[in-house]
Coordinates of C-alpha atoms and ligand atoms in Angstrom, one line a residue:
Chain A
M29 CA 1.7 17.6 -2.8
L30 CA 3.2 14.9 -4.7
I31 CA 0.6 12.6 -6.2
S32 CA 2.0 9.2 -7.5
G33 CA -1.3 7.7 -8.4
I34 CA -5.1 8.1 -8.3
Q35 CA -7.7 5.5 -8.1
Q36 CA -10.8 7.1 -9.3
F37 CA -13.3 4.8 -7.5
T38 CA -13.5 2.4 -4.5
L39 CA -16.2 0.9 -2.4
L40 CA -13.6 -1.0 -0.3
D41 CA -11.1 1.5 1.3
Y42 CA -13.5 3.8 3.1
P43 CA -16.0 1.9 5.2
D44 CA -19.6 2.5 4.1
K45 CA -18.5 5.4 1.8
T46 CA -17.8 5.8 -1.8
A47 CA -14.4 7.3 -2.3
C48 CA -11.4 7.9 -4.6
I49 CA -7.8 7.2 -3.6
V50 CA -4.8 9.5 -3.8
F51 CA -1.3 7.7 -3.4
T52 CA 1.7 9.6 -2.3
P53 CA 5.4 8.5 -3.1
G54 CA 7.8 7.6 -0.4
C55 CA 7.7 5.5 2.8
N56 CA 9.7 5.3 5.9
F57 CA 9.1 1.6 6.2
R58 CA 10.3 -1.3 3.9
C59 CA 7.7 -4.0 4.6
G60 CA 8.8 -7.0 2.6
F61 CA 5.0 -7.9 1.8
C62 CA 4.3 -4.3 0.6
H63 CA 2.1 -4.4 -2.6
N64 CA 3.0 -1.0 -3.6
P65 CA 6.8 -1.1 -4.0
E66 CA 6.4 1.5 -6.9
F67 CA 5.5 4.1 -4.3
V68 CA 8.1 2.9 -1.8
L69 CA 11.5 2.2 -3.4
P70 CA 13.3 5.3 -4.5
E71 CA 14.6 3.5 -7.6
E72 CA 11.1 2.6 -8.6
I73 CA 9.6 5.9 -7.7
E74 CA 12.3 7.4 -10.1
Q75 CA 10.8 5.3 -12.8
I76 CA 7.3 6.8 -12.5
K77 CA 8.2 10.3 -11.3
D78 CA 7.5 11.9 -14.5
S79 CA 4.0 10.7 -14.4
F80 CA 3.2 12.2 -11.1
I81 CA -0.2 13.9 -11.2
P82 CA -0.3 17.6 -10.5
E83 CA -2.6 18.8 -7.7
A84 CA -4.5 21.0 -10.2
A85 CA -5.5 18.0 -12.3
F86 CA -6.5 16.0 -9.3
F87 CA -8.8 19.0 -8.0
R88 CA -10.2 19.3 -11.6
F89 CA -11.2 15.6 -11.3
L90 CA -12.6 16.1 -7.7
E91 CA -14.8 19.1 -9.0
E92 CA -16.5 16.6 -11.3
R93 CA -17.0 14.2 -8.6
Q94 CA -18.8 16.6 -6.2
G95 CA -21.9 15.2 -5.2
L96 CA -21.1 11.8 -6.5
L97 CA -18.3 10.6 -4.2
D98 CA -18.4 10.9 -0.5
G99 CA -14.8 10.9 0.4
V100 CA -11.2 10.8 -0.4
V101 CA -8.8 8.3 0.9
I102 CA -5.2 9.6 1.3
T103 CA -2.7 6.8 1.3
G104 CA 0.8 5.8 0.0
G105 CA 3.7 5.2 0.6
E106 CA 3.4 7.0 3.8
P107 CA 1.3 10.3 3.4
T108 CA 2.3 11.8 6.5
L109 CA 5.7 12.3 5.0
M110 CA 4.4 15.1 2.5
G111 CA 5.1 18.5 4.0
D112 CA 2.1 20.1 2.6
L113 CA -0.3 17.3 3.5
L114 CA -2.4 19.6 5.8
P115 CA -3.2 22.4 3.2
F116 CA -3.9 19.5 0.6
I117 CA -6.4 18.0 3.1
E118 CA -7.9 21.6 3.8
K119 CA -8.6 22.0 0.1
I120 CA -10.3 18.7 -0.2
K121 CA -12.6 19.5 3.0
E122 CA -13.4 22.9 1.3
M123 CA -14.8 21.0 -1.4
G124 CA -17.3 19.2 0.9
F125 CA -15.5 15.7 0.8
L126 CA -14.8 13.5 3.8
V127 CA -11.2 12.6 4.2
K128 CA -9.6 9.3 5.4
L129 CA -6.0 9.2 6.1
D130 CA -3.9 6.1 6.1
S131 CA -0.6 5.9 8.1
N132 CA 1.8 3.3 9.3
G133 CA 2.0 5.3 12.6
N134 CA 5.7 6.0 12.7
T135 CA 5.1 9.8 12.7
P136 CA 2.6 10.4 15.5
Q137 CA 3.7 14.2 16.0
I138 CA 2.4 14.9 12.5
L139 CA -0.6 12.6 12.8
K140 CA -1.7 14.3 15.9
K141 CA -1.3 17.7 14.5
I142 CA -3.4 16.8 11.5
V143 CA -6.2 15.0 13.4
E144 CA -6.3 17.6 15.9
T145 CA -7.3 20.2 13.3
G146 CA -10.5 18.2 12.9
L147 CA -10.2 18.1 9.2
V148 CA -9.8 14.4 8.9
D149 CA -12.8 12.1 9.3
Y150 CA -11.4 8.7 9.6
V151 CA -7.9 7.4 10.4
A152 CA -6.6 4.0 9.4
M153 CA -3.3 2.6 10.9
D154 CA -1.4 -0.4 10.2
I155 CA -0.5 -2.8 13.0
K156 CA 2.3 -4.7 11.3
T157 CA 3.2 -6.9 14.0
I158 CA 4.1 -6.8 17.8
L159 CA 6.4 -4.0 18.9
P160 CA 9.6 -6.0 19.5
K161 CA 9.3 -7.6 15.9
Y162 CA 8.6 -4.4 14.1
K163 CA 12.2 -3.7 13.1
E164 CA 12.7 -7.2 11.7
L165 CA 9.5 -6.7 9.5
V166 CA 9.6 -3.1 8.3
G167 CA 13.2 -2.0 8.6
S168 CA 15.3 0.1 10.8
R169 CA 13.4 3.4 10.4
V170 CA 10.6 2.3 12.9
R171 CA 10.5 3.9 16.4
E172 CA 8.6 1.4 18.5
A173 CA 7.7 4.2 21.0
H174 CA 6.1 6.1 18.1
I175 CA 4.0 3.3 17.0
Q176 CA 2.8 2.8 20.5
E177 CA 2.1 6.6 20.7
A178 CA 0.1 6.6 17.5
I179 CA -2.0 3.7 18.6
S180 CA -2.8 5.3 22.0
F181 CA -3.4 8.6 20.6
I182 CA -5.9 7.2 17.9
K183 CA -7.8 5.0 20.5
D184 CA -8.1 7.9 23.0
H185 CA -8.8 10.7 20.5
G186 CA -12.5 9.7 19.6
I187 CA -11.9 10.1 16.0
D188 CA -13.6 7.4 13.8
H189 CA -10.8 4.9 13.1
E190 CA -9.7 1.4 12.2
F191 CA -6.4 -0.6 12.7
R192 CA -5.6 -3.2 10.3
S193 CA -3.0 -5.8 9.6
T194 CA -1.8 -7.9 6.7
I195 CA -1.3 -11.2 8.1
I196 CA 1.1 -13.8 6.9
K197 CA 1.5 -17.4 8.0
E198 CA 5.2 -17.2 8.3
V199 CA 5.3 -14.2 10.2
H200 CA 2.2 -14.0 12.4
T201 CA 2.4 -16.9 14.7
P202 CA -0.1 -17.4 17.3
D203 CA 2.0 -15.7 19.9
V204 CA 2.4 -12.7 17.7
L205 CA -1.3 -12.5 16.9
Q206 CA -1.9 -12.8 20.8
G207 CA 0.4 -10.0 21.2
M208 CA -1.3 -7.9 18.5
A209 CA -4.7 -8.2 20.3
V210 CA -3.1 -6.7 23.2
L211 CA -1.9 -3.7 21.1
V212 CA -5.3 -2.9 19.5
E213 CA -7.4 -3.7 22.7
G214 CA -10.1 -1.1 23.0
A215 CA -10.2 0.0 19.4
R216 CA -13.3 0.8 17.5
R217 CA -12.5 -1.5 14.2
Y218 CA -9.8 -3.9 13.4
F219 CA -9.4 -5.6 10.1
L220 CA -7.4 -8.7 9.2
Q221 CA -6.1 -8.6 5.7
N222 CA -5.0 -11.8 4.3
F223 CA -1.7 -11.8 2.7
R224 CA -1.6 -12.5 -1.1
P225 CA 2.0 -13.6 -2.4
E226 CA 1.9 -11.2 -5.4
K227 CA 4.0 -8.4 -6.3
T228 CA 5.9 -8.0 -3.1
L229 CA 8.4 -5.4 -2.2
D230 CA 10.8 -8.4 -1.1
P231 CA 10.7 -11.1 -3.7
A232 CA 11.3 -13.6 -0.9
F233 CA 7.8 -12.9 0.4
E234 CA 6.4 -14.4 -2.8
H235 CA 7.0 -17.8 -1.2
Y236 CA 5.2 -16.9 1.9
H237 CA 1.5 -17.7 2.6
G238 CA -1.8 -16.3 3.5
F239 CA -4.1 -18.1 5.7
S240 CA -7.1 -20.3 4.9
E241 CA -10.7 -19.0 5.4
S242 CA -11.2 -21.2 8.5
E243 CA -7.8 -20.1 10.0
L244 CA -8.8 -16.4 9.4
Y245 CA -12.1 -17.0 11.4
D246 CA -10.1 -18.7 14.1
I247 CA -7.8 -15.7 14.3
R248 CA -10.8 -13.4 14.3
E249 CA -11.8 -14.9 17.5
L250 CA -8.7 -13.6 19.2
F251 CA -9.7 -10.0 18.5
V252 CA -13.4 -10.1 19.0
P253 CA -13.4 -9.9 22.8
V254 CA -11.1 -6.7 22.6
V255 CA -12.4 -4.7 19.6
A256 CA -15.9 -3.5 19.0
E257 CA -16.0 -4.6 15.2
V258 CA -13.5 -7.2 13.8
G259 CA -13.6 -7.7 9.9
I260 CA -11.8 -9.9 7.4
R261 CA -10.6 -8.4 4.2
S262 CA -9.2 -11.4 2.0
Chain B
M26 CA 15.2 -11.4 8.1
Q27 CA 18.2 -9.2 7.3
T28 CA 18.7 -8.1 3.7
G29 CA 21.3 -5.9 2.4
T30 CA 20.8 -3.2 -0.2
R31 CA 19.4 -4.3 -3.4
Q32 CA 22.8 -4.0 -5.1
E33 CA 24.3 -6.4 -2.6
D34 CA 21.3 -8.8 -2.9
L35 CA 21.9 -8.8 -6.7
Q36 CA 25.6 -9.7 -6.2
V37 CA 25.0 -12.5 -4.0
V38 CA 22.5 -14.2 -6.3
Q39 CA 24.7 -13.7 -9.4
S40 CA 26.4 -16.9 -8.6
Q41 CA 23.2 -18.7 -8.5
R42 CA 21.7 -17.6 -11.6
T43 CA 20.4 -20.0 -14.1
R44 CA 19.1 -19.8 -17.5
C45 CA 15.7 -18.4 -17.8
E46 CA 13.3 -19.3 -20.6
V47 CA 11.0 -16.5 -21.7
W48 CA 7.6 -17.5 -23.2
T49 CA 5.5 -15.1 -25.0
R50 CA 3.5 -14.8 -28.1
V51 CA 4.0 -13.2 -31.6
M52 CA 1.8 -15.7 -33.5
G53 CA -1.5 -17.0 -32.1
Y54 CA 0.1 -19.1 -29.2
F55 CA 2.9 -19.1 -26.7
R56 CA 6.3 -20.2 -27.5
P57 CA 9.9 -19.9 -25.8
V58 CA 11.5 -16.9 -27.3
S59 CA 14.6 -18.9 -27.9
H60 CA 12.6 -21.0 -30.4
F61 CA 11.4 -17.9 -32.4
N62 CA 12.8 -17.3 -35.8
V63 CA 15.1 -14.2 -36.3
G64 CA 12.3 -12.0 -37.4
K65 CA 10.0 -12.7 -34.6
K66 CA 13.1 -12.4 -32.2
S67 CA 13.7 -8.9 -33.3
E68 CA 9.9 -8.2 -32.9
H69 CA 10.2 -9.3 -29.5
Y70 CA 13.3 -7.3 -28.4
S71 CA 11.9 -4.2 -30.0
R72 CA 8.8 -4.3 -27.8
K73 CA 8.2 -1.4 -25.4
H74 CA 7.0 -2.4 -22.1
F75 CA 4.7 -0.2 -20.2
V76 CA 4.7 0.7 -16.5
E77 CA 1.2 0.2 -15.4
C78 CA 1.2 3.1 -12.9
A79 CA 2.7 5.6 -15.4
T80 CA 0.3 4.6 -18.1
A81 CA -2.7 5.1 -15.7
N82 CA -1.4 8.5 -14.7
Q83 CA -1.0 9.6 -18.3
S84 CA -4.6 8.5 -18.9
F85 CA -5.8 10.4 -16.0
M86 CA -3.9 13.5 -17.3
A87 CA -5.3 13.1 -20.6
Q88 CA -8.8 13.7 -19.2
Y89 CA -7.8 16.2 -16.5
A90 CA -4.8 18.3 -17.4
D91 CA -5.5 21.9 -18.3
V92 CA -6.8 22.3 -21.6
Ligands
SF4_327 S1 3.2 -1.7 3.2 FE1 2.9 0.6 3.7 S2 4.2 1.1 5.4 FE2 5.0 -1.0 4.5 S3 6.5 -0.2 2.9 FE3 4.4 -0.5 1.9 S4 3.6 1.7 2.0 FE4 5.4 1.6 3.4

């Protein structure tokens, strides 16, 4: 599997667990607000591709972390685009780690296949906006029906999961937020992530704004009635 | 929001480009590069910039590559 980056330690990305993060290159979306354009845009991936980390080195690192870290977070880019994701996860599980998989939900067939093996312990899916506005925000590769399918699958499957949204004042108007609450209704966890106007894929987004703390708490109230646990990451 | 390819975007903004002052330091304080003397300018242009991600990966590999 292609590994474009590794973060050796995190307390934030896997709820209640210690973990490391594996980043994979390439994404089927082009979210203007994306903070990892170096793992998304082909011309930027090109610049770092000679520094990709071989699987063998990652597993050597992981051996050293046995008994120290609880889990591994696999994120990107979009990790479900990696053809050998499943064998990669198998190897991590054999070493006794938990696995959290992040996805934008555009490839539900792959997501289902992987989750149904039982090898993934936690799934996190982004809810970018309401379905009719996806294309405008993430580009033409999105299939709204796929997003809906992924959401329903994750909610119904019973796997431990979260949905999360990066929210931007100019994009996530009250109407949109209402609609998003409908999308995630019945989920186990939902996290609001405040947008920070730094290093965005589309430079235009550097002029957009996040929400104030009190606004975030107000927005949270929209989701509290429909999701078991609603958190704010800002 | 509809954006074209990056190449197209660049061509559109070409007409709107204005002079950009770069500030950095060679001595102990920040100055516009345009005010540097010749020697300091040459030092500035010979600087090698690092790519954060690639550098982080290299240091990871220094530790975990096959020995
Ligand atoms: S935010 Fe996620 S889905 Fe969107 S472009 Fe970046 S990596 Fe892809």
